[in-house]
Structure formats: structure tokens, C-alpha cells
Amino acid sequence: MLKKYRRTLVIGTLVMLLPVLAGLILWNRLPEKVPIHFNAAGEADGWGSRAFAVFGLPGILMALHWVCVLGSLLGDPKAENLQGKVFTLVLWICPILSVLLMALVYCSALGMDVNVEVIAPLLVGLLMVLIGNWLPKCRQTWTLGIKLPWTLADEENWNRTHRFAGPVWVACGLVIMACGLIGGAFLWGIVAVLVVAVAVPAAYSFLLYRGKVG
């Protein structure tokens, strides 16, 4: 399985190194302290050294990427089900996030006006819409999808739960994107939507398991 995705993994790793290259090009223009964390209002409230921003942040994302991919391909007893668009999303989440997040960090460090309170919900919402579109196609595995005791024990429960969850996640993603456009004051609304996205499919799956849903 690992050989099958070797080329994609190499390309993804190179994409995650692009922010490091950009940081080296911008090195003399970046301040000694770079904003690396932002509050709900989009204001920087955490800083790190220039070296940590340029090398550390992409490095952490790269390590996370490889742990997730290798854990899925080598540690999942149902790894043969990790195919198609769903796993393609896993392979590209961290590389794309690395480029987008580091672009925000660099722009903020250089004094550009960056609306983090708008951009972050838009990215989260878009990701949820993509996941929602692909959830119905997600085959039963131990590393991806809605992993509950009854979904892992019953393939029919797994399939029906994921078909149900798909539209729920799409709707929740669109609501989060709308909240981002309205403004950061809707942070708790975004959190509530995320809770709904997790709780509603889980409740449906449990009711299906108990025979309460036909």
C-alpha cells in the first residue's frame, strides 16, 4: 500500500517544504518575533522566533502528516479499504494547510492586513464540505470515518451512518463559512455547529444500532 502512494507522498512533502523556501527568501524582512497564534477576533496573541516560524511550524505539520499517513497505511487492519477520494483528502490536507497557514503567518508578520477571523472559518467550512461530499464513499476502516463500536462491528451501520453524515457535514460546513463572513463574534456559533456535526451522526448511528431507526 505504501508503494502505491509513494509518488503522492513525495510531492506532498515537497509542497510542505515550499513555506520553508518562502521563509528563507523573506528571512531578512521577517521580524525576530513572528505571530503564530491568533484569537477569535483575528488578533495575534502568540509569538514565536523567526526560526521556529520558518522551520518549526512546517516541520510539525510534516511530522503530523507522516504519522497520520503511515498510521493509516501500516497500522490499519482494513488498510485495503483506504482508497479513492477519501484517502486522497488525507494525503493532501496537511500539505495544503501548510501552504495556506504559513501564508497567513508570513503576511501577518510583514504587517499586511489579514482577516484571520474570516479566512479561518472559510477554510474550516470548505474542508467540512469536502469531507461531507466524500463521507458516503468512505469504506469501513479503523483510522478514517465515524469510528464507533457499532459502526466498526457492523458494515451496514457504517455505510448508513456515513451516508447520513455526508449531508449533515456539508450543511454544517456551509453554516461555518457563513459565520466567518458575518464576523468573528459568531465564534460560539461555529463551535456549536461543530458539535452538531459530530453529535447528530453519532446519535443516528446509535439509534440505528438499537433498532430505533428503520
mmCIF file of N, CA and C in Angstrom, residues 119-206:
data_model
loop_
_atom_site.group_PDB
_atom_site.id
_atom_site.type_symbol
_atom_site.label_atom_id
_atom_site.label_comp_id
_atom_site.label_asym_id
_atom_site.label_seq_id
_atom_site.Cartn_x
_atom_site.Cartn_y
_atom_site.Cartn_z
ATOM 1 N N ILE A 119 -10.965 34.238 7.264
ATOM 2 C CA ILE A 119 -10.304 33.207 6.470
ATOM 3 C C ILE A 119 -10.372 31.842 7.157
ATOM 4 N N ALA A 120 -10.121 31.803 8.475
ATOM 5 C CA ALA A 120 -10.104 30.512 9.181
ATOM 6 C C ALA A 120 -11.443 29.778 9.093
ATOM 7 N N PRO A 121 -12.592 30.426 9.403
ATOM 8 C CA PRO A 121 -13.871 29.721 9.249
ATOM 9 C C PRO A 121 -14.156 29.301 7.810
ATOM 10 N N LEU A 122 -13.727 30.119 6.845
ATOM 11 C CA LEU A 122 -13.941 29.742 5.443
ATOM 12 C C LEU A 122 -13.178 28.467 5.106
ATOM 13 N N LEU A 123 -11.945 28.360 5.602
ATOM 14 C CA LEU A 123 -11.149 27.161 5.339
ATOM 15 C C LEU A 123 -11.741 25.943 6.039
ATOM 16 N N VAL A 124 -12.128 26.126 7.314
ATOM 17 C CA VAL A 124 -12.725 25.013 8.066
ATOM 18 C C VAL A 124 -14.026 24.573 7.410
ATOM 19 N N GLY A 125 -14.856 25.547 7.042
ATOM 20 C CA GLY A 125 -16.127 25.215 6.403
ATOM 21 C C GLY A 125 -15.943 24.507 5.074
ATOM 22 N N LEU A 126 -14.995 24.989 4.271
ATOM 23 C CA LEU A 126 -14.723 24.347 2.985
ATOM 24 C C LEU A 126 -14.240 22.915 3.183
ATOM 25 N N LEU A 127 -13.384 22.712 4.167
ATOM 26 C CA LEU A 127 -12.895 21.363 4.451
ATOM 27 C C LEU A 127 -14.048 20.445 4.850
ATOM 28 N N MET A 128 -14.973 20.967 5.661
ATOM 29 C CA MET A 128 -16.116 20.155 6.073
ATOM 30 C C MET A 128 -17.023 19.816 4.896
ATOM 31 N N VAL A 129 -17.180 20.755 3.973
ATOM 32 C CA VAL A 129 -17.985 20.486 2.785
ATOM 33 C C VAL A 129 -17.350 19.374 1.951
ATOM 34 N N LEU A 130 -16.025 19.426 1.797
ATOM 35 C CA LEU A 130 -15.326 18.378 1.045
ATOM 36 C C LEU A 130 -15.468 17.025 1.737
ATOM 37 N N ILE A 131 -15.263 17.015 3.059
ATOM 38 C CA ILE A 131 -15.395 15.763 3.809
ATOM 39 C C ILE A 131 -16.823 15.238 3.703
ATOM 40 N N GLY A 132 -17.797 16.150 3.813
ATOM 41 C CA GLY A 132 -19.195 15.735 3.721
ATOM 42 C C GLY A 132 -19.529 15.104 2.379
ATOM 43 N N ASN A 133 -18.922 15.609 1.308
ATOM 44 C CA ASN A 133 -19.159 15.035 -0.017
ATOM 45 C C ASN A 133 -18.556 13.645 -0.151
ATOM 46 N N TRP A 134 -17.492 13.396 0.590
ATOM 47 C CA TRP A 134 -16.779 12.127 0.451
ATOM 48 C C TRP A 134 -17.127 11.104 1.531
ATOM 49 N N LEU A 135 -17.777 11.544 2.615
ATOM 50 C CA LEU A 135 -18.123 10.608 3.681
ATOM 51 C C LEU A 135 -18.963 9.415 3.190
ATOM 52 N N PRO A 136 -19.981 9.630 2.345
ATOM 53 C CA PRO A 136 -20.775 8.482 1.881
ATOM 54 C C PRO A 136 -19.954 7.446 1.116
ATOM 55 N N LYS A 137 -18.793 7.841 0.604
ATOM 56 C CA LYS A 137 -17.942 6.916 -0.153
ATOM 57 C C LYS A 137 -16.882 6.257 0.731
ATOM 58 N N CYS A 138 -16.851 6.633 2.013
ATOM 59 C CA CYS A 138 -15.818 6.130 2.927
ATOM 60 C C CYS A 138 -16.103 4.686 3.322
ATOM 61 N N ARG A 139 -15.198 3.796 2.986
ATOM 62 C CA ARG A 139 -15.364 2.387 3.332
ATOM 63 C C ARG A 139 -14.878 2.133 4.754
ATOM 64 N N GLN A 140 -15.330 1.042 5.327
ATOM 65 C CA GLN A 140 -15.065 0.736 6.732
ATOM 66 C C GLN A 140 -13.573 0.541 7.001
ATOM 67 N N THR A 141 -13.026 1.375 7.901
ATOM 68 C CA THR A 141 -11.631 1.268 8.322
ATOM 69 C C THR A 141 -11.546 1.600 9.813
ATOM 70 N N TRP A 142 -10.362 1.409 10.373
ATOM 71 C CA TRP A 142 -10.137 1.711 11.782
ATOM 72 C C TRP A 142 -9.488 3.080 11.984
ATOM 73 N N THR A 143 -9.157 3.774 10.905
ATOM 74 C CA THR A 143 -8.455 5.050 11.047
ATOM 75 C C THR A 143 -9.218 6.232 10.463
ATOM 76 N N LEU A 144 -10.100 6.015 9.497
ATOM 77 C CA LEU A 144 -10.849 7.106 8.880
ATOM 78 C C LEU A 144 -12.339 6.890 9.075
ATOM 79 N N GLY A 145 -13.074 7.982 9.169
ATOM 80 C CA GLY A 145 -14.522 7.879 9.254
ATOM 81 C C GLY A 145 -15.046 7.997 10.673
ATOM 82 N N ILE A 146 -16.332 7.692 10.837
ATOM 83 C CA ILE A 146 -17.006 7.785 12.131
ATOM 84 C C ILE A 146 -16.818 6.453 12.846
ATOM 85 N N LYS A 147 -15.819 6.418 13.704
ATOM 86 C CA LYS A 147 -15.400 5.162 14.332
ATOM 87 C C LYS A 147 -16.074 5.010 15.699
ATOM 88 N N LEU A 148 -17.183 4.265 15.710
ATOM 89 C CA LEU A 148 -17.906 3.941 16.932
ATOM 90 C C LEU A 148 -17.965 2.427 17.054
ATOM 91 N N PRO A 149 -18.164 1.902 18.259
ATOM 92 C CA PRO A 149 -18.184 0.432 18.410
ATOM 93 C C PRO A 149 -19.154 -0.261 17.466
ATOM 94 N N TRP A 150 -20.334 0.345 17.277
ATOM 95 C CA TRP A 150 -21.341 -0.302 16.439
ATOM 96 C C TRP A 150 -21.098 -0.078 14.956
ATOM 97 N N THR A 151 -20.430 1.003 14.560
ATOM 98 C CA THR A 151 -20.103 1.166 13.139
ATOM 99 C C THR A 151 -18.956 0.230 12.750
ATOM 100 N N LEU A 152 -18.011 0.031 13.665
ATOM 101 C CA LEU A 152 -16.889 -0.861 13.372
ATOM 102 C C LEU A 152 -17.317 -2.325 13.387
ATOM 103 N N ALA A 153 -18.363 -2.625 14.138
ATOM 104 C CA ALA A 153 -18.823 -4.013 14.245
ATOM 105 C C ALA A 153 -19.802 -4.394 13.146
ATOM 106 N N ASP A 154 -20.440 -3.425 12.518
ATOM 107 C CA ASP A 154 -21.488 -3.697 11.538
ATOM 108 C C ASP A 154 -21.282 -2.826 10.309
ATOM 109 N N GLU A 155 -20.973 -3.442 9.183
ATOM 110 C CA GLU A 155 -20.685 -2.681 7.970
ATOM 111 C C GLU A 155 -21.915 -1.929 7.471
ATOM 112 N N GLU A 156 -23.109 -2.503 7.654
ATOM 113 C CA GLU A 156 -24.320 -1.805 7.222
ATOM 114 C C GLU A 156 -24.525 -0.531 8.048
ATOM 115 N N ASN A 157 -24.290 -0.624 9.351
ATOM 116 C CA ASN A 157 -24.392 0.551 10.202
ATOM 117 C C ASN A 157 -23.382 1.606 9.757
ATOM 118 N N TRP A 158 -22.177 1.149 9.474
ATOM 119 C CA TRP A 158 -21.129 2.068 8.989
ATOM 120 C C TRP A 158 -21.584 2.805 7.733
ATOM 121 N N ASN A 159 -22.078 2.046 6.741
ATOM 122 C CA ASN A 159 -22.472 2.644 5.462
ATOM 123 C C ASN A 159 -23.634 3.613 5.618
ATOM 124 N N ARG A 160 -24.648 3.214 6.390
ATOM 125 C CA ARG A 160 -25.815 4.081 6.562
ATOM 126 C C ARG A 160 -25.466 5.329 7.370
ATOM 127 N N THR A 161 -24.619 5.166 8.366
ATOM 128 C CA THR A 161 -24.195 6.309 9.174
ATOM 129 C C THR A 161 -23.448 7.331 8.326
ATOM 130 N N HIS A 162 -22.566 6.857 7.457
ATOM 131 C CA HIS A 162 -21.776 7.775 6.642
ATOM 132 C C HIS A 162 -22.606 8.408 5.528
ATOM 133 N N ARG A 163 -23.590 7.692 5.015
ATOM 134 C CA ARG A 163 -24.494 8.307 4.036
ATOM 135 C C ARG A 163 -25.329 9.405 4.698
ATOM 136 N N PHE A 164 -25.709 9.184 5.954
ATOM 137 C CA PHE A 164 -26.463 10.188 6.697
ATOM 138 C C PHE A 164 -25.582 11.379 7.056
ATOM 139 N N ALA A 165 -24.350 11.103 7.461
ATOM 140 C CA ALA A 165 -23.449 12.154 7.938
ATOM 141 C C ALA A 165 -23.000 13.090 6.820
ATOM 142 N N GLY A 166 -22.933 12.590 5.587
ATOM 143 C CA GLY A 166 -22.448 13.410 4.481
ATOM 144 C C GLY A 166 -23.189 14.734 4.339
ATOM 145 N N PRO A 167 -24.520 14.711 4.144
ATOM 146 C CA PRO A 167 -25.259 15.973 4.024
ATOM 147 C C PRO A 167 -25.186 16.839 5.284
ATOM 148 N N VAL A 168 -25.127 16.194 6.459
ATOM 149 C CA VAL A 168 -25.024 16.946 7.717
ATOM 150 C C VAL A 168 -23.731 17.763 7.723
ATOM 151 N N TRP A 169 -22.624 17.140 7.329
ATOM 152 C CA TRP A 169 -21.331 17.840 7.320
ATOM 153 C C TRP A 169 -21.300 18.937 6.264
ATOM 154 N N VAL A 170 -21.917 18.688 5.116
ATOM 155 C CA VAL A 170 -21.969 19.728 4.082
ATOM 156 C C VAL A 170 -22.732 20.942 4.602
ATOM 157 N N ALA A 171 -23.902 20.696 5.208
ATOM 158 C CA ALA A 171 -24.712 21.786 5.743
ATOM 159 C C ALA A 171 -23.963 22.543 6.841
ATOM 160 N N CYS A 172 -23.316 21.807 7.743
ATOM 161 C CA CYS A 172 -22.563 22.444 8.826
ATOM 162 C C CYS A 172 -21.392 23.259 8.273
ATOM 163 N N GLY A 173 -20.735 22.737 7.244
ATOM 164 C CA GLY A 173 -19.638 23.466 6.624
ATOM 165 C C GLY A 173 -20.101 24.778 6.020
ATOM 166 N N LEU A 174 -21.255 24.765 5.361
ATOM 167 C CA LEU A 174 -21.789 25.984 4.765
ATOM 168 C C LEU A 174 -22.159 27.003 5.839
ATOM 169 N N VAL A 175 -22.705 26.522 6.969
ATOM 170 C CA VAL A 175 -23.062 27.426 8.071
ATOM 171 C C VAL A 175 -21.805 28.074 8.650
ATOM 172 N N ILE A 176 -20.746 27.284 8.814
ATOM 173 C CA ILE A 176 -19.490 27.824 9.353
ATOM 174 C C ILE A 176 -18.905 28.873 8.402
ATOM 175 N N MET A 177 -18.963 28.609 7.115
ATOM 176 C CA MET A 177 -18.481 29.599 6.147
ATOM 177 C C MET A 177 -19.295 30.885 6.242
ATOM 178 N N ALA A 178 -20.605 30.755 6.421
ATOM 179 C CA ALA A 178 -21.460 31.931 6.567
ATOM 180 C C ALA A 178 -21.108 32.698 7.840
ATOM 181 N N CYS A 179 -20.845 31.968 8.933
ATOM 182 C CA CYS A 179 -20.452 32.615 10.190
ATOM 183 C C CYS A 179 -19.148 33.388 10.011
ATOM 184 N N GLY A 180 -18.218 32.826 9.257
ATOM 185 C CA GLY A 180 -16.962 33.521 9.010
ATOM 186 C C GLY A 180 -17.169 34.816 8.248
ATOM 187 N N LEU A 181 -18.093 34.808 7.284
ATOM 188 C CA LEU A 181 -18.363 36.014 6.507
ATOM 189 C C LEU A 181 -19.087 37.068 7.342
ATOM 190 N N ILE A 182 -19.912 36.594 8.294
ATOM 191 C CA ILE A 182 -20.647 37.539 9.148
ATOM 192 C C ILE A 182 -19.707 38.209 10.136
ATOM 193 N N GLY A 183 -18.767 37.409 10.704
ATOM 194 C CA GLY A 183 -17.811 38.019 11.628
ATOM 195 C C GLY A 183 -17.419 37.107 12.759
ATOM 196 N N GLY A 184 -16.287 37.430 13.416
ATOM 197 C CA GLY A 184 -15.734 36.602 14.482
ATOM 198 C C GLY A 184 -16.583 36.535 15.719
ATOM 199 N N ALA A 185 -17.569 37.452 15.870
ATOM 200 C CA ALA A 185 -18.421 37.424 17.048
ATOM 201 C C ALA A 185 -19.246 36.149 17.104
ATOM 202 N N PHE A 186 -19.276 35.412 16.012
ATOM 203 C CA PHE A 186 -20.082 34.200 15.950
ATOM 204 C C PHE A 186 -19.248 32.954 16.277
ATOM 205 N N LEU A 187 -18.147 33.136 17.052
ATOM 206 C CA LEU A 187 -17.269 32.019 17.384
ATOM 207 C C LEU A 187 -18.024 30.894 18.061
ATOM 208 N N TRP A 188 -18.834 31.237 19.059
ATOM 209 C CA TRP A 188 -19.551 30.179 19.764
ATOM 210 C C TRP A 188 -20.564 29.490 18.865
ATOM 211 N N GLY A 189 -21.099 30.221 17.895
ATOM 212 C CA GLY A 189 -21.982 29.583 16.933
ATOM 213 C C GLY A 189 -21.240 28.562 16.095
ATOM 214 N N ILE A 190 -19.987 28.879 15.736
ATOM 215 C CA ILE A 190 -19.164 27.946 14.972
ATOM 216 C C ILE A 190 -18.879 26.695 15.800
ATOM 217 N N VAL A 191 -18.553 26.895 17.080
ATOM 218 C CA VAL A 191 -18.304 25.752 17.970
ATOM 219 C C VAL A 191 -19.552 24.891 18.072
ATOM 220 N N ALA A 192 -20.725 25.521 18.191
ATOM 221 C CA ALA A 192 -21.982 24.778 18.295
ATOM 222 C C ALA A 192 -22.232 23.945 17.042
ATOM 223 N N VAL A 193 -21.918 24.532 15.883
ATOM 224 C CA VAL A 193 -22.105 23.808 14.615
ATOM 225 C C VAL A 193 -21.184 22.590 14.558
ATOM 226 N N LEU A 194 -19.948 22.732 15.027
ATOM 227 C CA LEU A 194 -19.016 21.607 15.043
ATOM 228 C C LEU A 194 -19.530 20.491 15.955
ATOM 229 N N VAL A 195 -20.118 20.878 17.089
ATOM 230 C CA VAL A 195 -20.692 19.879 17.999
ATOM 231 C C VAL A 195 -21.828 19.134 17.306
ATOM 232 N N VAL A 196 -22.664 19.867 16.593
ATOM 233 C CA VAL A 196 -23.774 19.249 15.858
ATOM 234 C C VAL A 196 -23.247 18.272 14.808
ATOM 235 N N ALA A 197 -22.191 18.664 14.094
ATOM 236 C CA ALA A 197 -21.629 17.824 13.037
ATOM 237 C C ALA A 197 -21.141 16.488 13.580
ATOM 238 N N VAL A 198 -20.689 16.479 14.840
ATOM 239 C CA VAL A 198 -20.199 15.244 15.452
ATOM 240 C C VAL A 198 -21.338 14.479 16.132
ATOM 241 N N ALA A 199 -22.177 15.205 16.886
ATOM 242 C CA ALA A 199 -23.174 14.560 17.733
ATOM 243 C C ALA A 199 -24.339 13.967 16.950
ATOM 244 N N VAL A 200 -24.819 14.661 15.926
ATOM 245 C CA VAL A 200 -26.003 14.195 15.198
ATOM 246 C C VAL A 200 -25.746 12.863 14.474
ATOM 247 N N PRO A 201 -24.667 12.725 13.687
ATOM 248 C CA PRO A 201 -24.402 11.413 13.078
ATOM 249 C C PRO A 201 -24.157 10.309 14.111
ATOM 250 N N ALA A 202 -23.491 10.652 15.229
ATOM 251 C CA ALA A 202 -23.253 9.648 16.274
ATOM 252 C C ALA A 202 -24.567 9.187 16.876
ATOM 253 N N ALA A 203 -25.501 10.122 17.133
ATOM 254 C CA ALA A 203 -26.810 9.763 17.689
ATOM 255 C C ALA A 203 -27.599 8.905 16.699
ATOM 256 N N TYR A 204 -27.548 9.282 15.424
ATOM 257 C CA TYR A 204 -28.236 8.482 14.395
ATOM 258 C C TYR A 204 -27.682 7.071 14.353
ATOM 259 N N SER A 205 -26.373 6.961 14.400
ATOM 260 C CA SER A 205 -25.736 5.647 14.355
ATOM 261 C C SER A 205 -26.150 4.797 15.546
ATOM 262 N N PHE A 206 -26.221 5.416 16.738
ATOM 263 C CA PHE A 206 -26.617 4.670 17.942
ATOM 264 C C PHE A 206 -28.067 4.220 17.849
#
